[in-house]
Short mmCIF file of C-alpha atoms in Angstrom, two decimals:
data_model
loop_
_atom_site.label_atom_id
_atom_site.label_comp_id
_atom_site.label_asym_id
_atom_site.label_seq_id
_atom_site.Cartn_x
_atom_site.Cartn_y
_atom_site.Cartn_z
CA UNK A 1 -10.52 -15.82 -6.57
CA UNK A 2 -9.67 -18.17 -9.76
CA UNK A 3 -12.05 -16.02 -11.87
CA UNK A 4 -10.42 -13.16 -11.34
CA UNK A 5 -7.05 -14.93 -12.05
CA UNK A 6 -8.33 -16.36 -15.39
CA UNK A 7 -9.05 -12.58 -16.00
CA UNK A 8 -5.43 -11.19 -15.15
CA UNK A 9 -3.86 -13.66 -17.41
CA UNK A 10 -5.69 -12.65 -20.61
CA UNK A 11 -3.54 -12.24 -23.22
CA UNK A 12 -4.68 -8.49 -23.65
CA UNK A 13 -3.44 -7.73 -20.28
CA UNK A 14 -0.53 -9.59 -21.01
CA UNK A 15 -0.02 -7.27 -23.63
CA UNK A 16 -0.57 -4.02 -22.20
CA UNK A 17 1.13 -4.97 -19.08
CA UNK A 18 4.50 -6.21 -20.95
CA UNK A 19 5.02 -9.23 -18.71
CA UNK A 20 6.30 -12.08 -20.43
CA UNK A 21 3.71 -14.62 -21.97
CA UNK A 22 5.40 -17.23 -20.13
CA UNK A 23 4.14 -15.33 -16.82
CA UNK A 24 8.05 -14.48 -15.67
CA UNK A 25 9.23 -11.25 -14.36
CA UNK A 26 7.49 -7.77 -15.48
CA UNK A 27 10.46 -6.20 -17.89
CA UNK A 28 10.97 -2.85 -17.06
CA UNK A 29 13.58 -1.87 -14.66
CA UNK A 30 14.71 1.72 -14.58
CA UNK A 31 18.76 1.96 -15.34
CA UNK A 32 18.88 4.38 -13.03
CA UNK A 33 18.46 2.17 -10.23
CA UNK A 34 21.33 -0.08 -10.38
CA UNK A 35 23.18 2.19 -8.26
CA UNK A 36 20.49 2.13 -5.98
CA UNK A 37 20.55 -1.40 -5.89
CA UNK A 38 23.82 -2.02 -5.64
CA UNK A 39 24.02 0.60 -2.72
CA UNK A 40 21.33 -1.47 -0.59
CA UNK A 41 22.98 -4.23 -1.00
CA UNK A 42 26.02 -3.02 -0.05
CA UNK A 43 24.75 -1.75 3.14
CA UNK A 44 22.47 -4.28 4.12
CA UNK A 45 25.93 -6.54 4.34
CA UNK A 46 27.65 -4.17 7.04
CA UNK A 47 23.80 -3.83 8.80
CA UNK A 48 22.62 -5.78 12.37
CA UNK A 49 19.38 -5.24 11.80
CA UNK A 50 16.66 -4.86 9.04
CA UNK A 51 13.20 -2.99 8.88
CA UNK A 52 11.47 -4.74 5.81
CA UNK A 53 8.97 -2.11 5.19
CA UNK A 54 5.78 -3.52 3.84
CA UNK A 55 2.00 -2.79 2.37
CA UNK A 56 -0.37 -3.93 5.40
CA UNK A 57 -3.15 -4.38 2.33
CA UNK A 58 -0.72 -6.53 0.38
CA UNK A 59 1.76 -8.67 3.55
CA UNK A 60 3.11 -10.90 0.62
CA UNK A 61 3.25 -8.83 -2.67
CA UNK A 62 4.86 -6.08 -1.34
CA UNK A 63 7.99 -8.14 0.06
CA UNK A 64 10.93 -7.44 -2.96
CA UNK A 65 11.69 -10.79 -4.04
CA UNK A 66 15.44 -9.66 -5.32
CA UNK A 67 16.30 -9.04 -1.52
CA UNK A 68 14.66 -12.10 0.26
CA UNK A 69 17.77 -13.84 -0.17
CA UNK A 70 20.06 -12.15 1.75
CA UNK A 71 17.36 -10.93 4.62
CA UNK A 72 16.70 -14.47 4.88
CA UNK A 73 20.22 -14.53 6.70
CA UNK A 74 19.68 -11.12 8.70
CA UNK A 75 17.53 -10.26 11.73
CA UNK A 76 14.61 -8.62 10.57
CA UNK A 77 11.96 -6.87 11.66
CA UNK A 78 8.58 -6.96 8.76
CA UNK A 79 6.72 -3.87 9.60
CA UNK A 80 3.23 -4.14 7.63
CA UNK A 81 2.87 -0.39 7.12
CA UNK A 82 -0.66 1.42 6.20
CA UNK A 83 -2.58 -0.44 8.65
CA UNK A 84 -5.09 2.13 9.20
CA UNK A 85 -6.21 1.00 5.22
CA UNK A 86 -5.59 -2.61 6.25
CA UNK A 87 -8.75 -5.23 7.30
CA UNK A 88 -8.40 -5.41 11.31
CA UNK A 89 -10.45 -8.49 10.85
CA UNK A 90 -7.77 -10.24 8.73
CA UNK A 91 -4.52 -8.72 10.10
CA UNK A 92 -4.21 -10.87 13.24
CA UNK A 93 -4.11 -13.79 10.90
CA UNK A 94 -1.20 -12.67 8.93
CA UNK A 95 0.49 -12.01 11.92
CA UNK A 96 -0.05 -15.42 13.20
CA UNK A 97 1.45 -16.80 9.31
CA UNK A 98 4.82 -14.37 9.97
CA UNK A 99 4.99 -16.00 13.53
CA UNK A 100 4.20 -19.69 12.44
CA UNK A 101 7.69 -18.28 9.89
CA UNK A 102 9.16 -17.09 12.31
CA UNK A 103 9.28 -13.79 11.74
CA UNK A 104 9.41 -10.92 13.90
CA UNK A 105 6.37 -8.83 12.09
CA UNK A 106 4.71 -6.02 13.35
CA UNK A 107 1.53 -3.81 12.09
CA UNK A 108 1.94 0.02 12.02
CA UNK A 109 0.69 3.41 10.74
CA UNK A 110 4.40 5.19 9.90
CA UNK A 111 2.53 8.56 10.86
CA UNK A 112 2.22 7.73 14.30
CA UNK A 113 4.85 8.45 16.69
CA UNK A 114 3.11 5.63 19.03
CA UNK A 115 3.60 3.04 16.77
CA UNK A 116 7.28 3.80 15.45
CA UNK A 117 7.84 3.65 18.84
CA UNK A 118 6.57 0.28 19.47
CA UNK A 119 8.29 -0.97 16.65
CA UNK A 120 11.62 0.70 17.31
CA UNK A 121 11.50 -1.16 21.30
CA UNK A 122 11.05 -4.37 19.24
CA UNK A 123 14.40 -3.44 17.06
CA UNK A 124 16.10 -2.53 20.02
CA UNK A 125 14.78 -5.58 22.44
CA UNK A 126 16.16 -7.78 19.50
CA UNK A 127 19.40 -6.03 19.83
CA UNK A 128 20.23 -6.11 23.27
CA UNK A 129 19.00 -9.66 23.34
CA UNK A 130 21.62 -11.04 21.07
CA UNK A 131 24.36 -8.32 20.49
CA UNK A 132 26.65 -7.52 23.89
CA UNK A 133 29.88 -7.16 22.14
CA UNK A 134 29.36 -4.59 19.46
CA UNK A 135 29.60 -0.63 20.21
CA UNK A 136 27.85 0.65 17.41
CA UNK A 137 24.83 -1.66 16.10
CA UNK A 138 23.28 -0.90 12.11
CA UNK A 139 19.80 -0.78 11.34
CA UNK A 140 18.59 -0.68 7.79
CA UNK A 141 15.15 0.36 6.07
CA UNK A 142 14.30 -0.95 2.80
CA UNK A 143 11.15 -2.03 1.16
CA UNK A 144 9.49 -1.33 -2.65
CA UNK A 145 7.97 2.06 -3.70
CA UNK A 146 5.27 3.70 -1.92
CA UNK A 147 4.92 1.75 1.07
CA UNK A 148 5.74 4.11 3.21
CA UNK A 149 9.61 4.33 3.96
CA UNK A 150 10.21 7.85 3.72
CA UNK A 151 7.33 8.25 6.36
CA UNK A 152 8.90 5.97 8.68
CA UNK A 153 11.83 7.57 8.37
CA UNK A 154 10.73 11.08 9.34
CA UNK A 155 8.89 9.67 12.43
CA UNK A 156 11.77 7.94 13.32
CA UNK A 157 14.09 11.03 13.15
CA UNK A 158 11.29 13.12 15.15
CA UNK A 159 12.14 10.13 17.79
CA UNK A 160 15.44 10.31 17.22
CA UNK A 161 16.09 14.01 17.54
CA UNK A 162 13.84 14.31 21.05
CA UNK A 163 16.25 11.38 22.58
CA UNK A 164 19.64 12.42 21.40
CA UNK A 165 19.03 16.63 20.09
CA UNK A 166 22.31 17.52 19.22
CA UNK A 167 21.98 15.36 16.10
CA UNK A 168 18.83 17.10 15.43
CA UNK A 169 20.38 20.23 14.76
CA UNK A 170 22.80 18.16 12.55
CA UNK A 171 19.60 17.16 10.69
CA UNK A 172 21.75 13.24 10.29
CA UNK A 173 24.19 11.34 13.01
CA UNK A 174 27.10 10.33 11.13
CA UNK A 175 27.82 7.49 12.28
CA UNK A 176 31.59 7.22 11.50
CA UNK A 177 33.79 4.98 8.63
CA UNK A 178 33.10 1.12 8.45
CA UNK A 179 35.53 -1.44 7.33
CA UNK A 180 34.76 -1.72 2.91
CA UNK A 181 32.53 1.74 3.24
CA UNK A 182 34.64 4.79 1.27
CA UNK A 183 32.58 7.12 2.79
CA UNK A 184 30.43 7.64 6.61
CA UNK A 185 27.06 6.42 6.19
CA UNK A 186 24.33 9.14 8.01
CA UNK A 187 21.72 7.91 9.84
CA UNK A 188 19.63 8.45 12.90
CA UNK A 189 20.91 7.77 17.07
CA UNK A 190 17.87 6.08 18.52
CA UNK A 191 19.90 4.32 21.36
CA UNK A 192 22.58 4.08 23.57
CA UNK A 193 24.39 1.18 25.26
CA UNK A 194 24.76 -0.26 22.71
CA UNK A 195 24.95 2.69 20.42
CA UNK A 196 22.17 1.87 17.82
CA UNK A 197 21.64 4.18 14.26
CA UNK A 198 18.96 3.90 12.29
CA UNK A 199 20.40 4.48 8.34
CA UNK A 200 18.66 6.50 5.54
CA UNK A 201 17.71 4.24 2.68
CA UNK A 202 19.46 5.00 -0.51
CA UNK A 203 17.35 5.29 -3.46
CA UNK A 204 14.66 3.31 -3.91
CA UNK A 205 14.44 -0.14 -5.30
CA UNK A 206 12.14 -1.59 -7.49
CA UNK A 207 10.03 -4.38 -6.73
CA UNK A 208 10.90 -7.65 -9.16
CA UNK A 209 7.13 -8.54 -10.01
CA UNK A 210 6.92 -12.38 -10.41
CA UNK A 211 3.40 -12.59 -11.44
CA UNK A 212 0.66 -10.95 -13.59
CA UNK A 213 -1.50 -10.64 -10.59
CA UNK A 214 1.21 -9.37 -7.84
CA UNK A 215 2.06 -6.53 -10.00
CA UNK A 216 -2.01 -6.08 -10.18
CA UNK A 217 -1.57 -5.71 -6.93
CA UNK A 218 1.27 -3.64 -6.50
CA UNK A 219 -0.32 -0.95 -9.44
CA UNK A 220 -3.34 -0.95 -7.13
CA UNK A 221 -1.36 0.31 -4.20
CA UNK A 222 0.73 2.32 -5.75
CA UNK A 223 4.08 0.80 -5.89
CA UNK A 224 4.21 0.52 -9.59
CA UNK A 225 3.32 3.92 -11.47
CA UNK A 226 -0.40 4.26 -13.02
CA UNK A 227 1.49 4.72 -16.23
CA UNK A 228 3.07 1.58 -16.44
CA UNK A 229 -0.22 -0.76 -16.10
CA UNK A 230 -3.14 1.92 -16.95
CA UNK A 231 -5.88 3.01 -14.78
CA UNK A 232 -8.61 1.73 -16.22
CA UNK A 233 -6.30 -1.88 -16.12
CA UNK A 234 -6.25 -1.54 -12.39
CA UNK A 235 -9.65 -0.56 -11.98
CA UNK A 236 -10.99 -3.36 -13.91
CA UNK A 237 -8.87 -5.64 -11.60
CA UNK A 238 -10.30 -3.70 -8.45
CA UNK A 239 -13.59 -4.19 -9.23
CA UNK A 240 -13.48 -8.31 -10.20
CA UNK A 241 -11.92 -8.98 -7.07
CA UNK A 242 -14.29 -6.79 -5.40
CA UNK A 243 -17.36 -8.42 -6.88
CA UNK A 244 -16.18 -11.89 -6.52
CA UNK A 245 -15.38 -11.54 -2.88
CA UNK A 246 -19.20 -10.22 -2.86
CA UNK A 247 -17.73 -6.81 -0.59
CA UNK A 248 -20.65 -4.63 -2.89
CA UNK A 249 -23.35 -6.38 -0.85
CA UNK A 250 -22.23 -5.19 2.63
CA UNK A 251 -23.30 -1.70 1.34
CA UNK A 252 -26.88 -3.45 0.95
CA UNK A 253 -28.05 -0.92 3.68
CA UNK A 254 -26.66 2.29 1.80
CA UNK A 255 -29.26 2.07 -1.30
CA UNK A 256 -32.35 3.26 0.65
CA UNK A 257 -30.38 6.09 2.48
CA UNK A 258 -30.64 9.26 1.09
CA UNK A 259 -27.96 11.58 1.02
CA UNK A 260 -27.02 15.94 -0.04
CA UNK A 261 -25.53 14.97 -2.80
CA UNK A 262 -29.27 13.67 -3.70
CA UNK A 263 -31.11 16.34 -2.56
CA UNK A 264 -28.78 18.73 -3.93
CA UNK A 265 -29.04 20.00 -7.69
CA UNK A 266 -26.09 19.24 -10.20
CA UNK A 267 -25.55 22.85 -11.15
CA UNK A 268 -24.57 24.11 -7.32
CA UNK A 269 -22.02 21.23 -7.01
CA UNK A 270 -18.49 22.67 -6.97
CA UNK A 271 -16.13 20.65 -9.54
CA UNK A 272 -14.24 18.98 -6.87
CA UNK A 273 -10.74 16.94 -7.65
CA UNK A 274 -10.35 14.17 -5.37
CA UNK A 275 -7.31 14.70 -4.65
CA UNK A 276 -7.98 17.81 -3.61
CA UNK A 277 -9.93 16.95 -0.93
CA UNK A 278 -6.73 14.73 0.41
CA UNK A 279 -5.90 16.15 3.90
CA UNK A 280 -2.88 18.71 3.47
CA UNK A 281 -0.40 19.95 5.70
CA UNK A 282 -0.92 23.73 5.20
CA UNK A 283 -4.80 23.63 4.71
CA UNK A 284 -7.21 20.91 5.68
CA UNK A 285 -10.06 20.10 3.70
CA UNK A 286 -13.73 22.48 5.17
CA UNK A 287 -16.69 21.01 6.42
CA UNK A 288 -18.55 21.20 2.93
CA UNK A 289 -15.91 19.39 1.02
CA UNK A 290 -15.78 16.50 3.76
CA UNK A 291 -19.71 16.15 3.49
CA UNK A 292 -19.10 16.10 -0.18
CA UNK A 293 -16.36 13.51 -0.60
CA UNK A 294 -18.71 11.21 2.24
CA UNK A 295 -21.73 11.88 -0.78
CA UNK A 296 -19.56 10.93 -3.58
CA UNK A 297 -18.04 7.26 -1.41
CA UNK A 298 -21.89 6.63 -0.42
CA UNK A 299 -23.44 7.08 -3.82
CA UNK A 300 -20.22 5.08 -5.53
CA UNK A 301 -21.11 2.22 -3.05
CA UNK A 302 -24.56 2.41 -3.94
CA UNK A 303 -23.69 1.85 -7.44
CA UNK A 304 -21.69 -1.33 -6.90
CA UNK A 305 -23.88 -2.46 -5.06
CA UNK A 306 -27.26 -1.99 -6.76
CA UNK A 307 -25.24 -3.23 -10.18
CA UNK A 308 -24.09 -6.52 -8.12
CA UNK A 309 -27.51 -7.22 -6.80
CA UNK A 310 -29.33 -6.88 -10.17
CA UNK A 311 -26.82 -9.19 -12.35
CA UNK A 312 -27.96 -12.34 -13.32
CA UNK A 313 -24.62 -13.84 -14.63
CA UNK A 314 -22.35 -15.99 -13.19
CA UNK A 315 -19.10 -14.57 -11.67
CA UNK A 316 -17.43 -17.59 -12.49
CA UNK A 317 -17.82 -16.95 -15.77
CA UNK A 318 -15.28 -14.65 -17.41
CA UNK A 319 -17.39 -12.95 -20.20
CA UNK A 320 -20.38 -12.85 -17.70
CA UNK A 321 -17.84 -10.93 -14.89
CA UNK A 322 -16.64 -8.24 -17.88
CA UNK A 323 -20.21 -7.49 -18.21
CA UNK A 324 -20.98 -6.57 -15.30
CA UNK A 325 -17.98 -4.93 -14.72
CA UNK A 326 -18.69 -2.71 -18.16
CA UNK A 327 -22.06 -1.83 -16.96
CA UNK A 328 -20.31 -0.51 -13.02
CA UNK A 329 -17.92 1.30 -14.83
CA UNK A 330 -21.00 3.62 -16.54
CA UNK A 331 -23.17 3.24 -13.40
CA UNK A 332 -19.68 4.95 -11.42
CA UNK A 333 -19.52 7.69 -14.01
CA UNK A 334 -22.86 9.05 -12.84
CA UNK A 335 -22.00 8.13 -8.93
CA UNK A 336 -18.77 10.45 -9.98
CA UNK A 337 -20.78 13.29 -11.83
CA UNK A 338 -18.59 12.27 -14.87
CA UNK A 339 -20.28 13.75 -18.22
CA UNK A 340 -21.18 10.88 -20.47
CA UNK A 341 -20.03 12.65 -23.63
CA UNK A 342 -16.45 13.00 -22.15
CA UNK A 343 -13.67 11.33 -24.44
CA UNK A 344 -11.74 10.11 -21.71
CA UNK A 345 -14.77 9.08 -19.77
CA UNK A 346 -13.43 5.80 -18.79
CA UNK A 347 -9.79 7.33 -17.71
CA UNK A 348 -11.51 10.06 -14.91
CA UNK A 349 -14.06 7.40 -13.61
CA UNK A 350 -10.64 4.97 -12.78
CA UNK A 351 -8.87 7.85 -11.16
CA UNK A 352 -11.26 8.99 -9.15
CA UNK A 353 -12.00 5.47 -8.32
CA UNK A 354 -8.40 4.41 -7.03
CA UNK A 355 -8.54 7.57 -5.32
CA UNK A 356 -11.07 6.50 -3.18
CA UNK A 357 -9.93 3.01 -2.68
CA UNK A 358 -6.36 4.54 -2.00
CA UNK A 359 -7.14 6.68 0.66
CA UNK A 360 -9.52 4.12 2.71
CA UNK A 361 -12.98 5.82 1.70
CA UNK A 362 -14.41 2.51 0.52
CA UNK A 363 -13.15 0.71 3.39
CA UNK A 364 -10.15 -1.47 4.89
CA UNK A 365 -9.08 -4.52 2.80
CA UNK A 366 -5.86 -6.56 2.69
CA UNK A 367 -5.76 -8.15 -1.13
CA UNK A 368 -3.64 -10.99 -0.69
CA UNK A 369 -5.37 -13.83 0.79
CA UNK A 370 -3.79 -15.29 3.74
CA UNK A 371 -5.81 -19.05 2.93
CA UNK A 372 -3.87 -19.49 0.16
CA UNK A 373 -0.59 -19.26 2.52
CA UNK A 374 -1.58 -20.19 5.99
CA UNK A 375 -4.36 -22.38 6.47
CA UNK A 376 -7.29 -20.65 8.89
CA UNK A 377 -7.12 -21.69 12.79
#
């Protein structure tokens, strides 16, 4: 991976990204969250227990480093969210590195009711096991942008409201005034004996990015806005640490296969969005545009791959890796039925791209490398 951090530290990207030269913190934190800040910290003082919500594709640059500090003195519970988009290959070995910490760490999808549920025995085994004295016992959810707290939340009331449903009618338990609190905090019964509530996370706080590449990382999972890096930035990132891990080549056996979307002429091809094709609540994407967004991942891989298999370069070398990562980005814009003449060619072949990546079409992957931490057993 050192190719692909001589890349990130360009002084272009520097640039675009506004990090400091020096490589110190990114330098754009929203005023509006200081309250919400000041609010989680305030709560995660009066709180037993905390759920540190994290990225399953990212176990290390999704932890806020602002709040490490004071969870380092708390129980805690690391819940490495999105694992259904995480590498099952991989994850046992970052569970093993929060163990070897010792950290209680756990991986979960937030959308399944079977896995809150493990993870909520886990908070309240950790509980009971230490705490006999209290009556009422705080737990606290916190974690950056877009990994999935809101999510865990709602399953978590669902759970909440079946055990105890006279708070579900209430929509939130309050549960009652607490010594330097002006006001009840709400939150959700998921116990009794000891009485244990599960709090609503104020605001949301943003991450503190110490590094070029973490808040690569972050853009390319979402937890920093599109806006703020560029999508054509984070698909450029994508894509080196794609080709330098070699991942193209596993799609080897894709390039012979033919597929509709081959068969099929341009002009009876519906102008899909992506994100269109995202499952919804209300309306669940048909047959046809399944089969579609399967035709669009396949010939996308084929791409890659073919591109990776035919360069000559060195992807070592940093001029050699731009190359080849110019001529994917034309060889995806006719994977993506992009017209060549479009103006922001570039911009729609990126978003459609991260689309894909986002939502698991192109595979599981966890980004962060877990050598670099933990060494391999």
């Amino acid at each position: 991976m050192g190719t692909v951090k001589k890349i990130v530290k360009k002084a272009t990207i520097l640039g675009e990204m506004g990090f400091n030269k020096g490589g110190g913190n990114i330098n754009w934190f929203p005023g509006h969250m200081a309250a919400a800040t000041r609010a989680i910290r305030d709560r995660l003082k009066l709180s037993d227990l905390v759920i540190e919500v994290r990225d399953a594709r990212i176990p290390l640059s999704s932890a806020n480093e602002d709040l490490q500090p004071m969870l380092a003195g708390k129980r805690r519970v690391i819940a490495l969210n999105k694992k259904d988009l995480a590498n099952p290959n991989i994850m046992h070995r970052w569970i093993h590195y929060f163990d070897s910490c010792k950290h209680d760490c756990l991986s979960i999808n937030a959308h399944s009711k079977s896995s809150v549920k493990k993870l909520l025995d886990l908070v309240e085994f950790k509980l009971k096991e230490v705490i006999s004295r209290e009556p009422t016992l705080l737990v606290m959810v916190v974690g950056v942008p877009n990994v999935g707290k809101s999510a865990l939340i709602n399953s978590i009331h669902q759970i909440a409201s079946a055990r105890f449903p006279v708070q579900g009618k209430k929509k939130r338990a309050t549960v009652g005034p607490l010594p330097g609190v002006t006001q009840d905090i709400a939150g959700f019964k998921i116990a009794h004996q000891p009485s244990i509530y599960v709090l609503d996370t104020p605001g949301v706080l943003v991450p503190s990015i110490p590094d070029i590449e973490t808040g690569l990382k972050l853009a390319l999972a979402g937890s920093v806005k599109d806006s703020v890096v560029g999508e054509e930035r984070i698909t450029q990132y994508l894509l080196a640490v794609l080709n330098t891990r070699g991942t193209p080549v596993h799609w080897k056996h894709l390039i012979n296969r033919e597929t509709d979307s081959v068969n099929r002429e341009s002009d009876d091809k519906p102008n899909y969005n992506l994100k269109d094709l995202l499952p919804k609540r209300r309306k669940p994407p048909s047959k046809s545009d399944m089969h579609y967004l399967e035709d669009i991942t396949t010939e996308v891989q084929r791409a890659l791959c073919t591109t990776l298999l035919e360069f000559n370069g060195n992807l070592e070398d940093e001029g050699d890796l731009g190359s080849l990562i110019d001529q994917q980005f034309e060889a995806l814009q006719k994977a993506l039925k992009i017209p060549h003449k479009a103006s922001e060619a570039r911009t729609m072949v990126s978003k459609k791209f991260l689309t894909l990546f986002r939502t698991g079409k192109l595979g599981p992957f966890i980004l962060d490398d877990v050598s670099d931490t933990y060494p391999a057993s």
